[in-house]
Amino acid sequence: MARERSALATALNLLDDKRPEARACAGRLLANLPEDKVYHSGHLIGLTGPPGVGKSSLISALVERWRDQRRTVGILAVDPSSPVSGGALLGDRLRMLSSSTDGGVFIRSLACRGEVGGLSAETWPMSLVMLAASDIVLVETVGVGQKEIDVSKLTDTTCFIAQPASGDTIQFLKAGIMEVPHVLIVNKQDVGLAARKTLTELQASLGRNTHNGDWAVPVLSASATQGTGVAEIVEAVESHRQWLLREGALCSRRRSFQAQWIVKRLREDFGRFGIEALGGERRLMEDLITQGGSPFEHYDRLRDDLVARWS
Ligand SMILES: Nc1nc2c(ncn2[C@@H]2O[C@H](COP(=O)(O)OP(=O)(O)OP(=O)(O)O)[C@@H](O)[C@H]2O)c(=O)[nH]1
Ligand SMILES: [Mg+2]
């Protein structure tokens, strides 16, 4: 929480370690995360979109703004383990930001383990550890369609970045294949006509009053390389956070992600039989969402409960 880089790196490595002793240790670490950080403070933001749309470039432009506001940032980026795109994934500017002496930015790449959206089960606890040390946590994932929007099940605010002159996104959104993100952005505004056309198409096909629940979704355009439209994105994501806070939804969303994570973990460890033994998924979710206390202790408690029954 004091943003000691080596401590943060060690904590994240621990969460990624599958050995039983490491898992037990990770459990204790997570159980000690303050409830306030886990449920009430900071901002978890997901950025998703097709390969090469400029997600990393936009992130670095956004990070510069946030650093000007003295806000600390943690970045989790899913590196698709493709040998083609190689190591250039995080983007040069982002690399520079992280390696610079500025201790306000911390970057960690996530290996893609073939789970949908490139997100692994560890992404959620890793986001929380990052959140304990930063004001803002960004999660970058790649994809087109339903899969990558999975990031919306881990973050407070989801931004979708669309590519100029690509009808895919619009088709997906129209067909309801893709959940509507909280902020839509057409990047590469500087290419001119194609970007303007895509922006108009997005606005038109979604209608003027696009909503995600009661939230009116802003449709923005930006150029990560020229830095235009970036301030508007910062504003839009902050407005969404304020809206979540007013609705009391920041805490309830995180509680629900947390409950989903625990149930998923338990199912992986004990199967459907284990879930049934604990009263079934619905009851388990309801209990978890309403219970106070450290979120990860609940996992330990439920696991111990199951282990005790069969030992
Ligand atoms: N013209 C223009 N090019 C851009 C813009 N933003 C990014 N690019 C370029 O697009 C390419 C991909 O940028 P990245 O930021 O790596 O895109 P990404 O979405 O993170 O890519 P992956 O992580 O590989 O999916 C780079 O060559 C960038 O220089 C922009 O606003 N305008
Ligand atoms: Mg990238």
PDB file of N, CA and C in Angstrom, residues 112-170:
ATOM      1  N   CYS A 112      -1.585 -14.797 -21.335  1.00  0.00           N
ATOM      2  CA  CYS A 112      -2.912 -15.205 -21.788  1.00  0.00           C
ATOM      3  C   CYS A 112      -2.989 -16.718 -21.722  1.00  0.00           C
ATOM      4  N   ARG A 113      -3.869 -17.226 -20.886  1.00  0.00           N
ATOM      5  CA  ARG A 113      -3.918 -18.677 -20.720  1.00  0.00           C
ATOM      6  C   ARG A 113      -5.116 -19.287 -21.426  1.00  0.00           C
ATOM      7  N   GLY A 114      -5.545 -18.635 -22.464  1.00  0.00           N
ATOM      8  CA  GLY A 114      -6.580 -19.229 -23.298  1.00  0.00           C
ATOM      9  C   GLY A 114      -7.975 -19.166 -22.703  1.00  0.00           C
ATOM     10  N   GLU A 115      -8.123 -18.479 -21.569  1.00  0.00           N
ATOM     11  CA  GLU A 115      -9.492 -18.297 -21.089  1.00  0.00           C
ATOM     12  C   GLU A 115     -10.145 -17.219 -21.925  1.00  0.00           C
ATOM     13  N   VAL A 116     -11.465 -17.206 -21.974  1.00  0.00           N
ATOM     14  CA  VAL A 116     -12.146 -16.219 -22.801  1.00  0.00           C
ATOM     15  C   VAL A 116     -11.727 -14.811 -22.422  1.00  0.00           C
ATOM     16  N   GLY A 117     -11.544 -14.006 -23.464  1.00  0.00           N
ATOM     17  CA  GLY A 117     -11.171 -12.621 -23.227  1.00  0.00           C
ATOM     18  C   GLY A 117      -9.743 -12.475 -22.766  1.00  0.00           C
ATOM     19  N   GLY A 118      -9.022 -13.593 -22.750  1.00  0.00           N
ATOM     20  CA  GLY A 118      -7.624 -13.536 -22.354  1.00  0.00           C
ATOM     21  C   GLY A 118      -7.459 -13.304 -20.865  1.00  0.00           C
ATOM     22  N   LEU A 119      -8.570 -13.370 -20.132  1.00  0.00           N
ATOM     23  CA  LEU A 119      -8.472 -13.106 -18.702  1.00  0.00           C
ATOM     24  C   LEU A 119      -8.357 -14.420 -17.958  1.00  0.00           C
ATOM     25  N   SER A 120      -7.458 -14.474 -17.011  1.00  0.00           N
ATOM     26  CA  SER A 120      -7.360 -15.692 -16.222  1.00  0.00           C
ATOM     27  C   SER A 120      -8.047 -15.450 -14.883  1.00  0.00           C
ATOM     28  N   ALA A 121      -8.228 -16.526 -14.131  1.00  0.00           N
ATOM     29  CA  ALA A 121      -8.928 -16.429 -12.846  1.00  0.00           C
ATOM     30  C   ALA A 121      -8.200 -15.484 -11.894  1.00  0.00           C
ATOM     31  N   GLU A 122      -6.907 -15.298 -12.134  1.00  0.00           N
ATOM     32  CA  GLU A 122      -6.121 -14.468 -11.208  1.00  0.00           C
ATOM     33  C   GLU A 122      -6.303 -12.978 -11.467  1.00  0.00           C
ATOM     34  N   THR A 123      -6.910 -12.632 -12.596  1.00  0.00           N
ATOM     35  CA  THR A 123      -7.004 -11.208 -12.927  1.00  0.00           C
ATOM     36  C   THR A 123      -7.742 -10.409 -11.849  1.00  0.00           C
ATOM     37  N   TRP A 124      -8.801 -11.014 -11.311  1.00  0.00           N
ATOM     38  CA  TRP A 124      -9.582 -10.283 -10.291  1.00  0.00           C
ATOM     39  C   TRP A 124      -8.764 -10.001  -9.030  1.00  0.00           C
ATOM     40  N   PRO A 125      -8.189 -11.037  -8.381  1.00  0.00           N
ATOM     41  CA  PRO A 125      -7.378 -10.703  -7.203  1.00  0.00           C
ATOM     42  C   PRO A 125      -6.188  -9.794  -7.525  1.00  0.00           C
ATOM     43  N   MET A 126      -5.620  -9.953  -8.728  1.00  0.00           N
ATOM     44  CA  MET A 126      -4.503  -9.069  -9.099  1.00  0.00           C
ATOM     45  C   MET A 126      -4.970  -7.616  -9.193  1.00  0.00           C
ATOM     46  N   SER A 127      -6.165  -7.422  -9.744  1.00  0.00           N
ATOM     47  CA  SER A 127      -6.704  -6.061  -9.836  1.00  0.00           C
ATOM     48  C   SER A 127      -6.857  -5.468  -8.444  1.00  0.00           C
ATOM     49  N   LEU A 128      -7.299  -6.294  -7.497  1.00  0.00           N
ATOM     50  CA  LEU A 128      -7.513  -5.782  -6.141  1.00  0.00           C
ATOM     51  C   LEU A 128      -6.199  -5.435  -5.458  1.00  0.00           C
ATOM     52  N   VAL A 129      -5.179  -6.242  -5.700  1.00  0.00           N
ATOM     53  CA  VAL A 129      -3.863  -5.943  -5.124  1.00  0.00           C
ATOM     54  C   VAL A 129      -3.328  -4.638  -5.717  1.00  0.00           C
ATOM     55  N   MET A 130      -3.521  -4.479  -7.034  1.00  0.00           N
ATOM     56  CA  MET A 130      -3.117  -3.231  -7.700  1.00  0.00           C
ATOM     57  C   MET A 130      -3.889  -2.051  -7.101  1.00  0.00           C
ATOM     58  N   LEU A 131      -5.184  -2.290  -6.859  1.00  0.00           N
ATOM     59  CA  LEU A 131      -6.056  -1.237  -6.339  1.00  0.00           C
ATOM     60  C   LEU A 131      -5.635  -0.804  -4.934  1.00  0.00           C
ATOM     61  N   ALA A 132      -5.095  -1.764  -4.166  1.00  0.00           N
ATOM     62  CA  ALA A 132      -4.649  -1.437  -2.816  1.00  0.00           C
ATOM     63  C   ALA A 132      -3.482  -0.455  -2.878  1.00  0.00           C
ATOM     64  N   ALA A 133      -2.766  -0.452  -4.018  1.00  0.00           N
ATOM     65  CA  ALA A 133      -1.580   0.387  -4.147  1.00  0.00           C
ATOM     66  C   ALA A 133      -1.761   1.584  -5.083  1.00  0.00           C
ATOM     67  N   SER A 134      -2.906   1.654  -5.787  1.00  0.00           N
ATOM     68  CA  SER A 134      -3.070   2.726  -6.780  1.00  0.00           C
ATOM     69  C   SER A 134      -4.451   3.369  -6.704  1.00  0.00           C
ATOM     70  N   ASP A 135      -4.531   4.584  -7.230  1.00  0.00           N
ATOM     71  CA  ASP A 135      -5.832   5.260  -7.305  1.00  0.00           C
ATOM     72  C   ASP A 135      -6.656   4.688  -8.441  1.00  0.00           C
ATOM     73  N   ILE A 136      -5.960   4.382  -9.542  1.00  0.00           N
ATOM     74  CA  ILE A 136      -6.652   3.899 -10.737  1.00  0.00           C
ATOM     75  C   ILE A 136      -5.993   2.612 -11.214  1.00  0.00           C
ATOM     76  N   VAL A 137      -6.789   1.620 -11.579  1.00  0.00           N
ATOM     77  CA  VAL A 137      -6.241   0.394 -12.154  1.00  0.00           C
ATOM     78  C   VAL A 137      -6.869   0.177 -13.527  1.00  0.00           C
ATOM     79  N   LEU A 138      -6.004   0.011 -14.524  1.00  0.00           N
ATOM     80  CA  LEU A 138      -6.473  -0.209 -15.891  1.00  0.00           C
ATOM     81  C   LEU A 138      -6.227  -1.657 -16.285  1.00  0.00           C
ATOM     82  N   VAL A 139      -7.210  -2.274 -16.907  1.00  0.00           N
ATOM     83  CA  VAL A 139      -7.024  -3.630 -17.406  1.00  0.00           C
ATOM     84  C   VAL A 139      -7.209  -3.594 -18.923  1.00  0.00           C
ATOM     85  N   GLU A 140      -6.154  -3.934 -19.669  1.00  0.00           N
ATOM     86  CA  GLU A 140      -6.227  -3.940 -21.138  1.00  0.00           C
ATOM     87  C   GLU A 140      -6.426  -5.358 -21.642  1.00  0.00           C
ATOM     88  N   THR A 141      -7.468  -5.573 -22.443  1.00  0.00           N
ATOM     89  CA  THR A 141      -7.678  -6.899 -23.039  1.00  0.00           C
ATOM     90  C   THR A 141      -7.954  -6.752 -24.530  1.00  0.00           C
ATOM     91  N   VAL A 142      -7.638  -7.788 -25.287  1.00  0.00           N
ATOM     92  CA  VAL A 142      -7.788  -7.744 -26.740  1.00  0.00           C
ATOM     93  C   VAL A 142      -8.964  -8.598 -27.186  1.00  0.00           C
ATOM     94  N   GLY A 143      -9.613  -8.179 -28.248  1.00  0.00           N
ATOM     95  CA  GLY A 143     -10.634  -9.038 -28.832  1.00  0.00           C
ATOM     96  C   GLY A 143     -11.731  -8.276 -29.541  1.00  0.00           C
ATOM     97  N   VAL A 144     -12.580  -9.006 -30.216  1.00  0.00           N
ATOM     98  CA  VAL A 144     -13.768  -8.416 -30.844  1.00  0.00           C
ATOM     99  C   VAL A 144     -14.940  -9.333 -30.539  1.00  0.00           C
ATOM    100  N   GLY A 145     -16.035  -8.770 -30.102  1.00  0.00           N
ATOM    101  CA  GLY A 145     -17.209  -9.599 -29.857  1.00  0.00           C
ATOM    102  C   GLY A 145     -17.501  -9.756 -28.391  1.00  0.00           C
ATOM    103  N   GLN A 146     -18.149 -10.862 -28.057  1.00  0.00           N
ATOM    104  CA  GLN A 146     -18.616 -11.044 -26.690  1.00  0.00           C
ATOM    105  C   GLN A 146     -17.481 -11.293 -25.703  1.00  0.00           C
ATOM    106  N   LYS A 147     -16.465 -12.007 -26.186  1.00  0.00           N
ATOM    107  CA  LYS A 147     -15.461 -12.527 -25.256  1.00  0.00           C
ATOM    108  C   LYS A 147     -14.727 -11.472 -24.456  1.00  0.00           C
ATOM    109  N   GLU A 148     -14.192 -10.484 -25.187  1.00  0.00           N
ATOM    110  CA  GLU A 148     -13.335  -9.530 -24.475  1.00  0.00           C
ATOM    111  C   GLU A 148     -14.126  -8.673 -23.507  1.00  0.00           C
ATOM    112  N   ILE A 149     -15.421  -8.611 -23.733  1.00  0.00           N
ATOM    113  CA  ILE A 149     -16.217  -7.762 -22.864  1.00  0.00           C
ATOM    114  C   ILE A 149     -16.328  -8.408 -21.479  1.00  0.00           C
ATOM    115  N   ASP A 150     -15.800  -9.594 -21.363  1.00  0.00           N
ATOM    116  CA  ASP A 150     -15.660 -10.248 -20.068  1.00  0.00           C
ATOM    117  C   ASP A 150     -14.962  -9.354 -19.057  1.00  0.00           C
ATOM    118  N   VAL A 151     -14.153  -8.444 -19.563  1.00  0.00           N
ATOM    119  CA  VAL A 151     -13.451  -7.525 -18.682  1.00  0.00           C
ATOM    120  C   VAL A 151     -14.471  -6.679 -17.916  1.00  0.00           C
ATOM    121  N   SER A 152     -15.683  -6.565 -18.483  1.00  0.00           N
ATOM    122  CA  SER A 152     -16.726  -5.784 -17.812  1.00  0.00           C
ATOM    123  C   SER A 152     -17.223  -6.490 -16.557  1.00  0.00           C
ATOM    124  N   LYS A 153     -16.845  -7.773 -16.409  1.00  0.00           N
ATOM    125  CA  LYS A 153     -17.247  -8.484 -15.197  1.00  0.00           C
ATOM    126  C   LYS A 153     -16.205  -8.333 -14.090  1.00  0.00           C
ATOM    127  N   LEU A 154     -15.204  -7.521 -14.326  1.00  0.00           N
ATOM    128  CA  LEU A 154     -14.157  -7.299 -13.317  1.00  0.00           C
ATOM    129  C   LEU A 154     -13.918  -5.839 -13.033  1.00  0.00           C
ATOM    130  N   THR A 155     -14.522  -4.955 -13.833  1.00  0.00           N
ATOM    131  CA  THR A 155     -14.156  -3.544 -13.682  1.00  0.00           C
ATOM    132  C   THR A 155     -15.385  -2.676 -13.399  1.00  0.00           C
ATOM    133  N   ASP A 156     -15.133  -1.508 -12.808  1.00  0.00           N
ATOM    134  CA  ASP A 156     -16.216  -0.582 -12.507  1.00  0.00           C
ATOM    135  C   ASP A 156     -16.736   0.045 -13.806  1.00  0.00           C
ATOM    136  N   THR A 157     -15.776   0.379 -14.665  1.00  0.00           N
ATOM    137  CA  THR A 157     -16.098   1.086 -15.901  1.00  0.00           C
ATOM    138  C   THR A 157     -15.427   0.383 -17.079  1.00  0.00           C
ATOM    139  N   THR A 158     -16.188   0.078 -18.125  1.00  0.00           N
ATOM    140  CA  THR A 158     -15.620  -0.578 -19.299  1.00  0.00           C
ATOM    141  C   THR A 158     -15.640   0.355 -20.505  1.00  0.00           C
ATOM    142  N   CYS A 159     -14.474   0.517 -21.139  1.00  0.00           N
ATOM    143  CA  CYS A 159     -14.382   1.332 -22.345  1.00  0.00           C
ATOM    144  C   CYS A 159     -14.123   0.414 -23.522  1.00  0.00           C
ATOM    145  N   PHE A 160     -14.863   0.616 -24.605  1.00  0.00           N
ATOM    146  CA  PHE A 160     -14.571  -0.141 -25.823  1.00  0.00           C
ATOM    147  C   PHE A 160     -13.976   0.808 -26.850  1.00  0.00           C
ATOM    148  N   ILE A 161     -12.822   0.405 -27.406  1.00  0.00           N
ATOM    149  CA  ILE A 161     -12.152   1.232 -28.409  1.00  0.00           C
ATOM    150  C   ILE A 161     -12.433   0.628 -29.781  1.00  0.00           C
ATOM    151  N   ALA A 162     -13.023   1.443 -30.661  1.00  0.00           N
ATOM    152  CA  ALA A 162     -13.365   0.950 -31.998  1.00  0.00           C
ATOM    153  C   ALA A 162     -12.367   1.462 -33.024  1.00  0.00           C
ATOM    154  N   GLN A 163     -12.186   0.646 -34.062  1.00  0.00           N
ATOM    155  CA  GLN A 163     -11.259   0.951 -35.147  1.00  0.00           C
ATOM    156  C   GLN A 163     -12.013   1.721 -36.234  1.00  0.00           C
ATOM    157  N   PRO A 164     -11.424   2.793 -36.771  1.00  0.00           N
ATOM    158  CA  PRO A 164     -12.081   3.474 -37.884  1.00  0.00           C
ATOM    159  C   PRO A 164     -12.289   2.501 -39.043  1.00  0.00           C
ATOM    160  N   ALA A 165     -13.378   2.676 -39.759  1.00  0.00           N
ATOM    161  CA  ALA A 165     -13.686   1.869 -40.936  1.00  0.00           C
ATOM    162  C   ALA A 165     -13.787   0.380 -40.639  1.00  0.00           C
ATOM    163  N   SER A 166     -14.281   0.031 -39.471  1.00  0.00           N
ATOM    164  CA  SER A 166     -14.564  -1.374 -39.247  1.00  0.00           C
ATOM    165  C   SER A 166     -15.993  -1.495 -38.748  1.00  0.00           C
ATOM    166  N   GLY A 167     -16.785  -2.205 -39.515  1.00  0.00           N
ATOM    167  CA  GLY A 167     -18.196  -2.316 -39.179  1.00  0.00           C
ATOM    168  C   GLY A 167     -18.469  -3.321 -38.068  1.00  0.00           C
ATOM    169  N   ASP A 168     -17.459  -4.108 -37.732  1.00  0.00           N
ATOM    170  CA  ASP A 168     -17.648  -5.220 -36.779  1.00  0.00           C
ATOM    171  C   ASP A 168     -18.329  -4.803 -35.480  1.00  0.00           C
ATOM    172  N   THR A 169     -17.708  -3.798 -34.867  1.00  0.00           N
ATOM    173  CA  THR A 169     -18.187  -3.363 -33.568  1.00  0.00           C
ATOM    174  C   THR A 169     -19.661  -3.001 -33.627  1.00  0.00           C
ATOM    175  N   ILE A 170     -19.990  -2.207 -34.676  1.00  0.00           N
ATOM    176  CA  ILE A 170     -21.362  -1.739 -34.807  1.00  0.00           C
ATOM    177  C   ILE A 170     -22.303  -2.925 -34.966  1.00  0.00           C
TER     178      ILE A 170
END
